[in-house]
Structure formats: structure tokens, C-alpha cells
Amino acid sequence: MNSSIGIIGHGITSQRAAAVLHTAGITPRITHVRNATELFDCKVVIMANGSPHALLVSSFVAQGVSVVSASDNLADVLALTDLDASAKNNNSVVVAGAACSPGMSGLLVRHMARAFESIDEVHTAVHGTGGPMCARQHHDSLGGISVGWHDGEWLQRPAGSGRELCWFPDPVGARDCYRFASPEPVLMQRMTPELHRITARVSATRRDRLTARLPMLRKPHAEGLEGALRVEVRGVRNGRRHVEIVGIVDRVATVAGVVAAHTAHALAHNNIAPGVHTLGELALPNADILDAVTNSGIELHQFVGTE
């Protein structure tokens, strides 16, 4: 097996991932999902195509190929976590949800946790979409069932409910955000089992919510407009209750591509335990990946006055 990195997909996220790898001196092999078997000799493959990913990921795992999946589909990510035993048996590493949310969010939580003695709550919110497939996923996610973690139990609520005004860094600003069918809470709880409460929300308009259970009424943009991510962590510092909030503003596809590329680079150059992982887990070099992401131009914004 050679040390190459492959990319499946020809959309914005795959283009961003390829550009990042080029700056690191790596020329990835890019192909369409129909020709995925051409990448069976790669060391790591980035799946930047639309979901579902799980079935194809299982094929790569059977070949001993490590995979970075940018899927943010709840059912798909749950299926990916079921591949843990197979990945371990085949000496393969699978990183599930290596995009913006989930993905960048996990890196930020691990980074922010250093400011606490202990953390017990994580609340994320995302604004914007990456491209046509991401826009369709956003549309569908508002029409399903959301999951959240609350005091040791999984709660299911209708997507599109739970309105909350969330402040993102400028120029995005304040947006109404709602529960949605996101794998974020599942991966966050897997990453940090000590958390008591985990929620994930997405910005949406009244029209988004009203039409979520209908076919999309208009063709999505080739690339989403300005996007943003907000991560709020709560816990204890110096014996007192403390809150930290960090956000980013950039196109969602750009964030996803940068995160996926640096995650793949880390897998190709580090000895990581086989199995299914998520960004933020201690098994991964999260600090190195986050440093690489920020060095690629993704700027962190910290909210002040959160004591």
C-alpha cells in the first residue's frame, strides 16, 4: 500500500480539501464515487461526496484503508460508528463527521476544555450550507427528529422546534436557530462521555421550517453563502460556574474541506489506534489538527463577557 491520499467527490468541499493538501506537498487522487475502487491502494481516503457513506466506507475498511468522512447525516454517521469492530479487525481508522458541524466543533470543544477544571455542557449552532448536497441535507434535517443528551438520557424532539436566538461572529450576527437532525450530540457524547447536556441547532427561516417536509422549492446555490459555527461550553473553573463561547465565520464548504484535509494528513502521518473516532477524541492529535486548520486561514472568535 502506498502513502497516498485519495478524495471522493467533485464538489466544493473536495476542491477545498485538495487545495489544502497541495499546500502540504501532497497531490491527492480525486475520483467520483462510481470509481471509488480506484482508491483501494491509498492509505487514507476523504469522502467528500454526498451521503450515505457507510456502505462504501465499509468496503474501504475491508481493504485496510483509513477513511475520513465528511458526512453530517444522522443515520449515516450512526451507521459509521457501527463499523468500529471491523475497522479494528482490519487495522483501519475511520473518522466520522470530519466537517464543520460535526468536525470543527469537536476540535473547538477539546481546545476550550483546557480552560476548565471540568465541563458538563456543550451547545452548538451552525449557520449556512456548503453546496447543493449540503443544502438538501439542511432542508431534510429540519423535517425529521432531532436528538439531544440530557442528564444521561437521549431525548428526541421534532426538528424545527426549540427556537433560540444565537449570536454568531460578525457579519453573520444573531440568528434564530432550531433543533435539527444532526449527529453532533451523538459524536459529542461519544467524544466526552462526562457531559450532562448536549444540544445542536441550525439557523433557519420561517420558510425553511414550513417547507422542510416538502421537496426543495428552488435550486440551491452552487456554494452556500457566508457560514458560521458557534460552540458554547459550560463547566467549572476555579471552583465556579464558567462559560466559554468560540465561533468562526467562513463558508461551510471551506471549513469542511480544510478540516477533512488536515484530518487525513494527520491519519497518514501519525500512528492512531484503529477503530472509529470523532474529532476531539483523545486518540487523535486534535491540537495539531486545529493548529493546521487555523494556519489555513480559519480564524477563531472568542465571545467576551461570558463569566
Short mmCIF file of C-alpha atoms in Angstrom, two decimals:
data_model
loop_
_atom_site.label_atom_id
_atom_site.label_comp_id
_atom_site.label_asym_id
_atom_site.label_seq_id
_atom_site.Cartn_x
_atom_site.Cartn_y
_atom_site.Cartn_z
CA MET A 1 0.00 0.00 0.00
CA ASN A 2 1.34 3.44 -0.82
CA SER A 3 1.08 6.57 1.33
CA SER A 4 -1.23 8.50 -0.98
CA ILE A 5 -4.41 10.29 -0.01
CA GLY A 6 -7.50 9.96 -2.17
CA ILE A 7 -10.62 12.11 -2.36
CA ILE A 8 -14.08 11.03 -3.47
CA GLY A 9 -16.26 13.83 -4.77
CA HIS A 10 -16.01 16.77 -7.15
CA GLY A 11 -17.88 19.42 -5.18
CA ILE A 12 -16.71 22.47 -3.27
CA THR A 13 -15.62 20.53 -0.18
CA SER A 14 -13.44 18.14 -2.18
CA GLN A 15 -11.89 21.07 -4.05
CA ARG A 16 -11.04 22.82 -0.79
CA ALA A 17 -9.57 19.62 0.65
CA ALA A 18 -7.43 19.08 -2.44
CA ALA A 19 -6.15 22.68 -2.33
CA VAL A 20 -5.12 22.28 1.32
CA LEU A 21 -3.26 19.04 0.60
CA HIS A 22 -1.48 20.65 -2.33
CA THR A 23 -0.08 23.31 0.01
CA ALA A 24 1.27 20.46 2.18
CA GLY A 25 3.08 18.99 -0.83
CA ILE A 26 0.55 16.21 -1.41
CA THR A 27 -1.19 15.66 -4.72
CA PRO A 28 -4.35 13.73 -3.88
CA ARG A 29 -6.04 11.40 -6.30
CA ILE A 30 -9.59 12.61 -6.89
CA THR A 31 -12.35 10.46 -8.31
CA HIS A 32 -16.10 10.10 -8.50
CA VAL A 33 -17.95 7.70 -6.21
CA ARG A 34 -18.58 5.41 -9.20
CA ASN A 35 -14.84 4.83 -9.45
CA ALA A 36 -14.12 4.53 -5.75
CA THR A 37 -12.35 1.17 -6.13
CA GLU A 38 -9.52 3.04 -7.87
CA LEU A 39 -8.54 4.32 -4.42
CA PHE A 40 -8.25 0.94 -2.71
CA ASP A 41 -4.44 1.30 -2.76
CA CYS A 42 -4.49 4.63 -0.88
CA LYS A 43 -3.52 4.92 2.75
CA VAL A 44 -6.31 7.41 3.53
CA VAL A 45 -9.43 8.38 1.60
CA ILE A 46 -11.51 11.51 2.19
CA MET A 47 -15.18 11.01 1.42
CA ALA A 48 -16.44 14.46 0.43
CA ASN A 49 -19.35 13.23 -1.67
CA GLY A 50 -22.97 13.31 -0.58
CA SER A 51 -24.24 10.83 1.99
CA PRO A 52 -24.71 7.99 2.61
CA HIS A 53 -21.11 6.98 3.16
CA ALA A 54 -21.31 3.94 5.44
CA LEU A 55 -21.60 1.20 2.81
CA LEU A 56 -18.63 2.46 0.80
CA VAL A 57 -16.61 3.15 3.94
CA SER A 58 -17.10 -0.49 4.93
CA SER A 59 -15.56 -1.52 1.59
CA PHE A 60 -12.50 0.65 2.21
CA VAL A 61 -12.18 -0.66 5.75
CA ALA A 62 -12.24 -4.24 4.43
CA GLN A 63 -9.21 -3.29 2.30
CA GLY A 64 -7.39 -1.82 5.30
CA VAL A 65 -7.83 1.76 4.03
CA SER A 66 -8.42 4.54 6.56
CA VAL A 67 -11.29 6.92 5.84
CA VAL A 68 -12.19 10.50 6.74
CA SER A 69 -15.93 11.01 6.26
CA ALA A 70 -17.41 14.49 5.92
CA SER A 71 -20.98 13.19 6.21
CA ASP A 72 -23.26 15.13 8.57
CA ASN A 73 -26.28 12.88 8.09
CA LEU A 74 -27.51 11.45 11.40
CA ALA A 75 -28.44 7.95 10.14
CA ASP A 76 -25.25 7.73 8.09
CA VAL A 77 -22.99 8.71 10.98
CA LEU A 78 -24.71 6.20 13.26
CA ALA A 79 -24.01 3.52 10.64
CA LEU A 80 -20.37 4.63 10.52
CA THR A 81 -19.97 4.17 14.27
CA ASP A 82 -21.16 0.58 13.83
CA LEU A 83 -18.00 -0.12 11.80
CA ASP A 84 -15.75 0.13 14.85
CA ALA A 85 -15.13 -3.61 15.24
CA SER A 86 -14.49 -4.06 11.53
CA ALA A 87 -12.05 -1.14 11.48
CA LYS A 88 -10.12 -2.60 14.41
CA ASN A 89 -10.01 -6.04 12.78
CA ASN A 90 -8.64 -4.54 9.55
CA ASN A 91 -6.19 -2.11 11.19
CA SER A 92 -8.10 0.83 9.72
CA VAL A 93 -9.01 4.23 11.17
CA VAL A 94 -12.37 5.86 10.40
CA VAL A 95 -13.01 9.46 11.42
CA ALA A 96 -16.74 10.15 11.32
CA GLY A 97 -18.18 13.64 10.91
CA ALA A 98 -14.97 15.42 9.91
CA ALA A 99 -16.53 18.59 8.53
CA CYS A 100 -17.78 21.83 10.10
CA SER A 101 -20.53 20.64 12.45
CA PRO A 102 -19.69 17.98 13.40
CA GLY A 103 -15.92 18.14 12.98
CA MET A 104 -14.61 21.62 13.67
CA SER A 105 -16.97 21.72 16.64
CA GLY A 106 -15.23 18.73 18.26
CA LEU A 107 -11.82 20.32 17.80
CA LEU A 108 -13.08 23.50 19.44
CA VAL A 109 -14.61 21.68 22.42
CA ARG A 110 -11.34 19.85 23.09
CA HIS A 111 -9.46 23.15 22.77
CA MET A 112 -11.88 25.05 25.03
CA ALA A 113 -11.93 22.32 27.67
CA ARG A 114 -8.40 23.32 28.67
CA ALA A 115 -9.86 26.46 30.27
CA PHE A 116 -11.96 24.39 32.68
CA GLU A 117 -11.44 22.06 35.60
CA SER A 118 -14.37 20.05 34.21
CA ILE A 119 -17.02 20.51 31.53
CA ASP A 120 -20.60 19.25 31.62
CA GLU A 121 -22.49 21.01 28.81
CA VAL A 122 -21.88 21.64 25.11
CA HIS A 123 -24.28 23.57 22.87
CA THR A 124 -23.52 24.10 19.19
CA ALA A 125 -25.20 26.12 16.46
CA VAL A 126 -24.36 26.34 12.78
CA HIS A 127 -25.37 28.78 10.08
CA GLY A 128 -25.18 28.26 6.34
CA THR A 129 -24.64 25.35 3.94
CA GLY A 130 -21.71 24.16 1.89
CA GLY A 131 -23.19 23.36 -1.50
CA PRO A 132 -26.16 21.65 -3.20
CA MET A 133 -25.85 18.34 -1.32
CA CYS A 134 -25.31 20.16 1.97
CA ALA A 135 -28.29 22.42 1.27
CA ARG A 136 -30.52 19.39 0.66
CA GLN A 137 -29.25 17.82 3.88
CA HIS A 138 -30.05 21.06 5.75
CA HIS A 139 -33.54 21.06 4.23
CA ASP A 140 -34.23 17.44 5.20
CA SER A 141 -32.74 17.80 8.68
CA LEU A 142 -35.42 20.33 9.64
CA GLY A 143 -38.16 17.86 8.82
CA GLY A 144 -37.06 14.90 10.90
CA ILE A 145 -36.33 14.13 14.53
CA SER A 146 -33.53 15.74 16.49
CA VAL A 147 -31.62 14.06 19.29
CA GLY A 148 -30.15 15.63 22.39
CA TRP A 149 -28.37 14.39 25.51
CA HIS A 150 -29.91 15.39 28.83
CA ASP A 151 -28.72 14.09 32.20
CA GLY A 152 -27.80 10.63 30.95
CA GLU A 153 -30.72 10.14 28.58
CA TRP A 154 -31.28 10.60 24.87
CA LEU A 155 -34.18 12.92 24.12
CA GLN A 156 -35.97 13.03 20.78
CA ARG A 157 -37.72 16.21 19.72
CA PRO A 158 -39.28 17.37 16.44
CA ALA A 159 -36.73 19.05 14.22
CA GLY A 160 -37.59 22.69 13.65
CA SER A 161 -38.66 23.19 17.28
CA GLY A 162 -36.81 24.76 20.20
CA ARG A 163 -36.28 28.22 18.79
CA GLU A 164 -33.27 30.00 20.28
CA LEU A 165 -31.62 33.27 19.28
CA CYS A 166 -27.92 32.50 18.79
CA TRP A 167 -25.21 35.09 18.25
CA PHE A 168 -22.55 34.27 15.68
CA PRO A 169 -19.45 36.35 14.97
CA ASP A 170 -19.94 39.31 12.63
CA PRO A 171 -21.01 39.74 9.92
CA VAL A 172 -23.50 36.90 10.49
CA GLY A 173 -24.71 38.18 13.87
CA ALA A 174 -27.88 36.99 15.61
CA ARG A 175 -29.96 34.23 14.00
CA ASP A 176 -32.99 32.21 15.06
CA CYS A 177 -31.80 28.63 15.45
CA TYR A 178 -33.75 25.39 15.87
CA ARG A 179 -33.24 21.75 16.68
CA PHE A 180 -32.38 19.59 13.67
CA ALA A 181 -31.49 16.02 12.80
CA SER A 182 -27.77 16.34 13.47
CA PRO A 183 -25.24 13.67 14.52
CA GLU A 184 -23.46 16.32 16.59
CA PRO A 185 -24.85 15.25 20.01
CA VAL A 186 -24.10 11.58 19.31
CA LEU A 187 -20.49 12.22 18.38
CA MET A 188 -20.02 14.80 21.15
CA GLN A 189 -21.27 12.36 23.78
CA ARG A 190 -19.02 9.66 22.33
CA MET A 191 -16.09 12.09 22.50
CA THR A 192 -16.81 13.36 26.04
CA PRO A 193 -18.97 10.87 27.99
CA GLU A 194 -18.91 13.04 31.12
CA LEU A 195 -21.13 15.67 29.52
CA HIS A 196 -24.58 16.05 31.08
CA ARG A 197 -26.25 18.07 28.33
CA ILE A 198 -25.60 18.37 24.61
CA THR A 199 -27.71 20.25 22.06
CA ALA A 200 -27.24 21.15 18.41
CA ARG A 201 -29.14 23.79 16.46
CA VAL A 202 -29.12 25.24 12.97
CA SER A 203 -30.21 28.65 11.75
CA ALA A 204 -33.42 28.61 9.75
CA THR A 205 -36.04 30.96 8.39
CA ARG A 206 -39.79 30.58 8.76
CA ARG A 207 -39.93 29.34 5.16
CA ASP A 208 -37.21 26.75 5.87
CA ARG A 209 -39.30 25.29 8.67
CA LEU A 210 -42.62 25.39 6.84
CA THR A 211 -41.25 23.67 3.72
CA ALA A 212 -38.93 21.16 5.43
CA ARG A 213 -41.23 18.21 4.75
CA LEU A 214 -41.74 19.18 1.10
CA PRO A 215 -39.37 18.90 -1.87
CA MET A 216 -36.98 21.84 -2.14
CA LEU A 217 -38.79 24.66 -3.91
CA ARG A 218 -35.75 26.16 -5.55
CA LYS A 219 -32.35 25.01 -6.70
CA PRO A 220 -29.65 25.57 -4.05
CA HIS A 221 -26.58 27.72 -4.64
CA ALA A 222 -23.52 26.01 -6.11
CA GLU A 223 -21.78 27.08 -2.90
CA GLY A 224 -23.52 28.36 0.18
CA LEU A 225 -23.08 31.98 1.20
CA GLU A 226 -21.33 33.08 4.40
CA GLY A 227 -21.50 30.41 7.07
CA ALA A 228 -20.70 30.34 10.78
CA LEU A 229 -20.27 27.99 13.72
CA ARG A 230 -20.82 28.74 17.40
CA VAL A 231 -19.68 26.40 20.20
CA GLU A 232 -20.67 27.05 23.81
CA VAL A 233 -19.04 25.05 26.61
CA ARG A 234 -20.13 25.18 30.23
CA GLY A 235 -18.41 23.77 33.28
CA VAL A 236 -16.35 24.62 36.35
CA ARG A 237 -13.24 26.80 36.56
CA ASN A 238 -11.61 27.88 39.80
CA GLY A 239 -14.48 26.27 41.66
CA ARG A 240 -17.09 28.47 39.98
CA ARG A 241 -19.55 28.02 37.12
CA HIS A 242 -17.96 29.17 33.87
CA VAL A 243 -18.97 29.55 30.22
CA GLU A 244 -16.76 29.83 27.13
CA ILE A 245 -18.07 30.61 23.63
CA VAL A 246 -15.97 30.41 20.49
CA GLY A 247 -17.13 30.92 16.92
CA ILE A 248 -15.88 31.01 13.35
CA VAL A 249 -17.17 32.72 10.22
CA ASP A 250 -16.38 31.22 6.83
CA ARG A 251 -18.07 29.32 4.05
CA VAL A 252 -19.19 25.96 5.42
CA ALA A 253 -17.66 24.07 2.48
CA THR A 254 -14.33 25.78 3.10
CA VAL A 255 -14.33 24.79 6.76
CA ALA A 256 -15.35 21.21 5.92
CA GLY A 257 -12.68 20.86 3.25
CA VAL A 258 -9.92 22.29 5.45
CA VAL A 259 -10.87 20.12 8.43
CA ALA A 260 -11.17 16.95 6.35
CA ALA A 261 -7.83 17.57 4.62
CA HIS A 262 -5.86 18.16 7.81
CA THR A 263 -7.54 15.17 9.47
CA ALA A 264 -6.50 12.96 6.55
CA HIS A 265 -2.98 14.36 6.72
CA ALA A 266 -2.86 13.52 10.43
CA LEU A 267 -4.03 9.96 9.79
CA ALA A 268 -1.39 9.49 7.11
CA HIS A 269 1.44 10.71 9.34
CA ASN A 270 0.53 9.50 12.84
CA ASN A 271 0.15 6.13 14.49
CA ILE A 272 -3.52 6.27 15.51
CA ALA A 273 -5.35 3.37 17.14
CA PRO A 274 -7.60 1.50 14.70
CA GLY A 275 -11.35 1.96 15.07
CA VAL A 276 -13.99 4.62 14.54
CA HIS A 277 -13.14 8.01 16.01
CA THR A 278 -14.52 11.53 16.01
CA LEU A 279 -12.59 14.79 16.12
CA GLY A 280 -11.98 15.80 19.70
CA GLU A 281 -11.41 12.26 20.95
CA LEU A 282 -8.17 11.89 22.87
CA ALA A 283 -6.98 9.22 20.43
CA LEU A 284 -6.49 11.90 17.75
CA PRO A 285 -3.88 14.70 17.58
CA ASN A 286 -6.57 17.36 17.95
CA ALA A 287 -4.30 20.26 18.88
CA ASP A 288 -2.11 19.66 15.83
CA ILE A 289 -5.15 19.41 13.55
CA LEU A 290 -6.68 22.60 14.98
CA ASP A 291 -3.39 24.46 14.63
CA ALA A 292 -3.19 23.37 11.00
CA VAL A 293 -6.80 24.45 10.40
CA THR A 294 -6.25 27.92 11.86
CA ASN A 295 -2.96 28.26 9.97
CA SER A 296 -5.01 27.62 6.81
CA GLY A 297 -6.96 30.81 7.48
CA ILE A 298 -9.90 29.70 9.66
CA GLU A 299 -9.97 32.37 12.37
CA LEU A 300 -11.34 31.76 15.86
CA HIS A 301 -13.51 34.42 17.52
CA GLN A 302 -13.97 34.31 21.28
CA PHE A 303 -17.05 35.91 22.81
CA VAL A 304 -16.27 38.13 25.80
CA GLY A 305 -18.27 38.67 28.95
CA THR A 306 -19.29 35.02 29.38
CA GLU A 307 -18.49 34.73 33.10
#
